[in-house]
XYZ file of C-alpha atoms in Angstrom:
374
model
C 3.117 -6.998 -22.964
C 2.967 -10.886 -23.898
C 0.105 -13.512 -23.215
C -0.175 -17.262 -23.831
C -3.095 -18.105 -25.900
C -4.596 -21.660 -25.874
C -6.508 -22.717 -28.955
C -8.330 -25.911 -28.367
C -8.911 -28.132 -31.446
C -12.652 -27.062 -31.619
C -11.524 -23.485 -32.077
C -8.921 -24.138 -34.878
C -11.690 -26.134 -36.703
C -14.092 -23.197 -36.716
C -11.061 -20.544 -37.306
C -8.203 -21.767 -39.134
C -6.605 -18.694 -39.057
C -5.815 -18.812 -35.577
C -3.341 -21.754 -36.744
C -0.836 -19.293 -38.240
C 0.105 -18.515 -34.331
C 1.690 -21.747 -33.526
C 4.963 -20.002 -33.615
C 4.172 -16.873 -31.559
C 6.681 -17.662 -29.052
C 9.794 -18.102 -31.491
C 8.595 -14.894 -33.085
C 8.015 -12.959 -29.832
C 11.681 -13.987 -28.738
C 13.069 -12.429 -32.250
C 11.302 -9.436 -31.467
C 12.063 -8.916 -28.111
C 15.871 -9.604 -29.042
C 15.577 -6.424 -31.468
C 14.629 -4.390 -28.124
C 18.118 -3.070 -27.351
C 17.350 -0.426 -24.986
C 14.788 -2.736 -22.807
C 15.354 -1.859 -19.133
C 11.713 -3.784 -17.535
C 10.291 -6.965 -18.152
C 6.861 -8.497 -16.463
C 6.424 -12.163 -16.482
C 2.870 -13.401 -15.547
C 2.126 -16.864 -16.091
C -0.579 -19.099 -14.615
C -0.043 -22.615 -16.436
C 1.522 -25.730 -14.809
C 4.744 -25.249 -16.848
C 7.003 -22.387 -16.837
C 10.669 -23.708 -17.180
C 11.439 -23.898 -21.001
C 9.459 -20.537 -22.215
C 10.690 -18.408 -19.455
C 14.504 -19.987 -19.737
C 14.231 -18.609 -23.319
C 13.271 -15.551 -22.539
C 15.797 -14.925 -20.044
C 18.342 -16.008 -22.348
C 17.267 -13.041 -24.698
C 16.798 -10.432 -21.776
C 19.987 -10.820 -20.302
C 21.776 -9.409 -23.203
C 19.961 -6.178 -22.859
C 20.440 -3.320 -19.887
C 17.841 -4.666 -17.854
C 16.950 -2.999 -14.490
C 14.021 -4.480 -13.208
C 12.340 -7.867 -13.267
C 8.871 -8.789 -12.145
C 7.498 -12.341 -12.145
C 4.148 -13.690 -11.210
C 3.609 -17.574 -11.165
C 1.129 -19.997 -10.158
C 3.972 -23.052 -10.491
C 7.310 -22.940 -8.860
C 9.909 -21.607 -10.952
C 11.909 -24.768 -10.602
C 15.860 -24.885 -9.834
C 16.918 -24.267 -13.582
C 14.921 -20.858 -13.965
C 16.349 -19.589 -10.400
C 19.912 -20.771 -11.355
C 19.452 -18.457 -14.496
C 17.698 -15.518 -12.517
C 20.744 -15.679 -10.115
C 23.105 -15.108 -12.649
C 21.402 -11.511 -13.757
C 23.098 -8.506 -12.852
C 22.657 -4.645 -12.911
C 19.279 -5.272 -11.646
C 17.637 -2.271 -9.377
C 14.128 -4.059 -8.642
C 13.548 -7.336 -8.304
C 9.495 -8.490 -7.868
C 9.106 -12.404 -7.860
C 5.883 -14.106 -6.408
C 5.388 -17.959 -6.870
C 2.059 -19.347 -5.561
C 3.482 -23.042 -5.203
C 7.198 -24.443 -4.418
C 9.220 -24.116 -1.593
C 10.365 -20.641 -0.125
C 13.248 -19.363 -2.183
C 15.778 -16.373 -0.832
C 18.574 -14.730 -2.828
C 21.505 -16.895 -1.961
C 24.323 -15.460 -3.939
C 22.679 -12.132 -5.315
C 24.358 -9.599 -2.685
C 27.687 -9.454 -4.384
C 26.489 -9.117 -7.991
C 23.170 -6.983 -6.915
C 24.575 -5.048 -3.849
C 25.247 -2.021 -5.636
C 22.219 -1.841 -7.663
C 19.320 -2.792 -5.993
C 16.916 -0.521 -4.267
C 13.470 -2.106 -4.534
C 12.836 -5.934 -3.439
C 9.448 -7.783 -3.660
C 16.944 -8.797 2.574
C 21.107 -6.576 4.132
C 21.375 -4.588 0.963
C 22.735 -1.026 1.818
C 21.139 0.731 -1.202
C 17.650 -0.906 -0.704
C 14.825 1.798 -0.327
C 11.544 -0.372 -0.777
C 10.926 -3.442 1.053
C 7.800 -5.574 1.047
C 8.001 -8.499 3.566
C 5.804 -11.316 4.443
C 6.254 -13.870 6.672
C 9.136 -12.403 9.006
C 8.800 -12.940 12.935
C 7.998 -9.528 14.617
C 11.260 -9.476 16.471
C 13.181 -9.835 13.160
C 12.304 -6.465 11.373
C 13.600 -4.009 13.606
C 16.950 -6.127 12.895
C 16.720 -6.192 9.427
C 15.774 -2.262 9.258
C 19.295 -1.553 11.166
C 20.878 -2.670 8.242
C 18.793 -1.010 5.522
C 19.425 2.479 6.314
C 18.301 3.869 2.934
C 14.810 2.516 3.438
C 11.896 4.809 2.715
C 9.178 2.410 2.673
C 8.377 -0.741 4.365
C 5.521 -2.896 4.066
C 5.314 -5.804 6.602
C 3.378 -8.007 8.768
C 2.611 -7.800 12.300
C 2.339 -11.965 12.900
C 2.296 -12.051 16.733
C 3.451 -10.415 20.278
C 6.335 -8.949 20.674
C 8.523 -7.393 23.343
C 12.063 -5.728 23.105
C 13.495 -5.776 26.679
C 16.527 -4.013 25.342
C 14.621 -0.872 24.050
C 11.537 0.569 25.311
C 10.666 4.306 23.908
C 9.269 6.634 27.123
C 9.720 10.047 27.943
C 12.371 9.602 30.364
C 14.383 6.891 28.450
C 17.393 9.406 27.414
C 19.016 6.707 25.776
C 19.641 6.677 21.707
C 17.672 4.741 19.865
C 19.658 2.248 17.575
C 20.571 3.233 13.777
C 17.252 3.052 11.976
C 16.196 4.224 8.462
C 13.841 7.351 7.977
C 11.185 5.676 6.859
C 8.627 7.766 4.900
C 5.974 5.084 4.531
C 5.191 2.205 6.477
C 2.288 -0.221 5.832
C 1.385 -2.908 8.577
C -0.767 -6.047 8.233
C -2.098 -7.615 11.251
C -4.835 -9.671 13.064
C -5.024 -9.752 16.679
C -5.168 -13.027 17.721
C -2.075 -13.530 19.880
C -2.580 -14.062 23.825
C -1.267 -10.417 24.612
C -3.841 -8.671 22.308
C -3.385 -5.861 19.737
C -1.523 -3.441 22.496
C 2.059 -4.861 21.719
C 1.513 -3.616 18.343
C 1.639 0.179 19.162
C 4.886 -0.025 20.710
C 6.464 -2.181 17.909
C 5.278 0.440 15.425
C 6.991 3.204 16.974
C 10.000 1.520 17.775
C 10.212 1.171 13.520
C 10.058 5.163 13.376
C 12.061 6.680 16.170
C 13.049 9.787 14.257
C 11.014 12.293 12.739
C 10.068 11.098 9.017
C 6.997 9.092 8.517
C 4.410 10.609 5.799
C 2.273 7.512 5.292
C 1.144 5.134 7.968
C -1.365 2.307 6.932
C -2.756 -0.100 9.044
C -4.617 -3.366 7.584
C -5.922 -4.809 11.120
C -8.096 -7.809 11.132
C -9.680 -9.022 13.976
C -11.169 -12.243 14.760
C -14.114 -13.014 16.977
C -13.334 -9.421 19.236
C -15.097 -6.683 17.073
C -12.436 -3.725 15.386
C -9.244 -2.965 16.222
C -9.289 0.060 18.666
C -6.401 2.591 18.277
C -5.183 4.103 21.632
C -5.075 7.623 22.241
C -1.560 7.485 23.693
C -0.384 5.547 20.206
C -1.784 8.947 18.484
C 0.287 10.987 21.033
C 3.555 9.120 21.045
C 3.365 9.577 17.304
C 2.687 13.213 17.023
C 5.753 13.481 19.492
C 7.910 12.582 16.829
C 6.102 12.710 13.513
C 3.830 15.477 14.040
C 5.139 17.713 11.427
C 5.398 15.286 8.962
C 2.573 12.867 8.641
C 0.438 13.468 5.935
C -1.598 10.302 5.361
C -3.395 8.361 8.340
C -5.123 5.138 6.621
C -6.051 2.608 9.530
C -8.806 1.173 7.435
C -11.816 -0.277 9.883
C -9.563 0.075 13.000
C -11.855 2.458 15.013
C -11.349 5.926 16.308
C -13.620 7.944 18.512
C -14.673 11.324 17.673
C -12.220 12.566 20.272
C -9.528 10.660 18.794
C -10.165 12.244 15.210
C -10.047 15.592 16.658
C -6.841 14.778 18.269
C -5.233 13.817 15.236
C -6.254 16.992 13.379
C -5.173 18.994 15.641
C -1.488 17.322 16.325
C -0.831 16.607 12.767
C -1.334 20.122 10.947
C -0.030 18.880 7.717
C -2.731 15.908 7.489
C -4.115 15.317 4.066
C -5.498 11.550 4.086
C -7.910 10.315 6.997
C -9.221 6.892 6.500
C -10.569 5.000 9.403
C -14.093 3.647 11.227
C -15.998 5.719 13.675
C -19.172 5.855 15.437
C -20.708 8.768 13.271
C -20.172 10.830 10.056
C -21.050 13.953 11.817
C -17.331 14.838 12.244
C -17.451 18.744 11.193
C -16.315 19.775 14.715
C -13.638 16.853 14.944
C -12.233 17.775 11.595
C -12.092 21.505 11.940
C -8.222 21.789 12.869
C -7.314 20.124 9.521
C -6.707 22.864 7.443
C -4.686 20.738 4.802
C -7.159 17.725 4.735
C -8.051 16.298 1.280
C -9.241 12.929 1.371
C -11.485 11.700 4.224
C -12.877 8.112 4.369
C -15.050 6.747 6.945
C -16.523 3.397 7.885
C -19.356 4.021 9.901
C -20.239 1.635 12.756
C -23.071 3.536 14.291
C -25.799 2.053 16.065
C -28.476 4.333 17.430
C -29.544 3.909 21.061
C -33.052 4.048 20.192
C -33.324 1.437 17.193
C -36.906 2.670 16.176
C -35.058 5.431 14.870
C -33.581 5.525 11.550
C -29.892 7.327 11.389
C -29.579 10.163 9.450
C -28.465 9.377 6.035
C -25.137 11.365 5.018
C -26.376 12.724 1.438
C -24.652 14.793 -1.192
C -25.469 18.208 0.579
C -23.719 16.942 3.534
C -20.793 16.112 1.297
C -20.919 19.357 -0.381
C -21.218 21.402 3.174
C -18.118 19.436 4.416
C -16.140 20.257 1.735
C -17.128 24.028 1.822
C -16.832 24.241 5.764
C -14.394 26.880 5.440
C -13.421 29.429 2.984
C -9.858 27.584 2.562
C -10.883 24.034 2.896
C -8.803 21.466 0.514
C -11.138 18.861 1.140
C -12.483 17.143 -2.323
C -12.648 13.560 -1.625
C -15.163 11.741 1.217
C -16.171 8.123 1.124
C -18.670 7.193 3.883
C -19.321 3.344 3.443
C -19.765 2.399 0.042
C -20.208 5.829 -1.582
C -17.603 7.977 -2.796
C -18.195 11.760 -3.009
C -15.441 13.677 -5.269
C -15.810 17.554 -5.545
C -14.461 20.298 -7.872
C -14.739 24.011 -9.050
C -16.386 24.082 -12.638
C -17.444 26.664 -15.157
C -20.986 26.693 -15.661
C -22.033 27.814 -19.156
C -24.552 30.901 -19.094
C -28.041 30.333 -19.604
C -28.692 33.765 -21.456
C -26.322 35.114 -24.126
C -25.906 38.331 -22.115
C -24.756 36.371 -18.831
C -21.054 35.371 -18.280
C -19.793 31.638 -17.248
C -20.137 31.441 -13.508
C -17.735 29.618 -11.142
C -19.683 26.718 -9.393
C -18.669 23.779 -6.673
C -19.797 20.435 -8.288
C -20.132 17.286 -6.250
C -20.696 13.837 -8.041
C -21.388 10.615 -6.218
C -20.110 6.882 -7.023
C -19.423 3.796 -5.719
C -16.118 3.568 -3.636
C -13.292 1.046 -4.811
C -13.100 -2.340 -3.373
C -12.264 -1.989 0.456
C -9.998 -4.975 0.478
C -7.457 -3.616 -2.266
C -4.077 -3.550 -0.987
């Protein structure tokens, strides 16, 4: 890991020993040239000028068996840097994000990287992992039709979408188009288009027409319309195809009713993770069918009908009871709002010398991680 250190004159006057690092870039390049087995490099730079230094690093690493390159900069890389990057061959993973500058695509890279690239952060036949921002909803199915090895897709649903050529229904016997068998699908959206969020659900189903999906993640943000509600029919349609494969249903603050949660736990017997928003933390009955559930995270949006009564607070004891609700329960992580409960079996040291160690179930509480982390 390399970092740029800036020392103002006042610092150098107080600490003259810092002046010995004036040749840090030159020394770093010499050291980097010795790393003959280097396969991965990450470059992070928030300065206003990146061309000369980054070009020097590219000149060195191109002599190594580089397979992965990740670049994060505030400024545009510039034409000179892009021209040099485009000449790199043998790469399997590329991740480039620049805060400034015009959008750039991978012109000319398909010939040199088509046989090796598997991770990209656009028709490369071996691509397995794709995170795509800004593409219209109508383009995503077309892109996927060329990426038959794709296993993970993270994309946006920016607006209205309707596919007249192919609509899935129970009486539609037409074979679906050639699509990859996605295992992870992440969709980011905000329900601001004139058709509302309902168009989203059919679009998602079209991306996953064959049994394969293990993780569905939805980041849905609404504007002046409350929380996004997930239709029961979408859950049933999803279960019809992916009932035996889906393990993680992560929809953030999208709203599910108690009946929806019960339906999920019944229709997806291998469900391990459930993250959603609901009206109450009292869901013992609703998750009773989820024999493999390991992680439960709820954003509770409950408002009591009688505002003079305080809602019962979810406590450590509630978390313990929920984790041990059945003899074979696998539930060990529960997050209710900002509080995270984690349970595990531990050996308790004996209080007396003639006693043996006892196995006890311990639940600890902590503050849940940032909910906006994506």
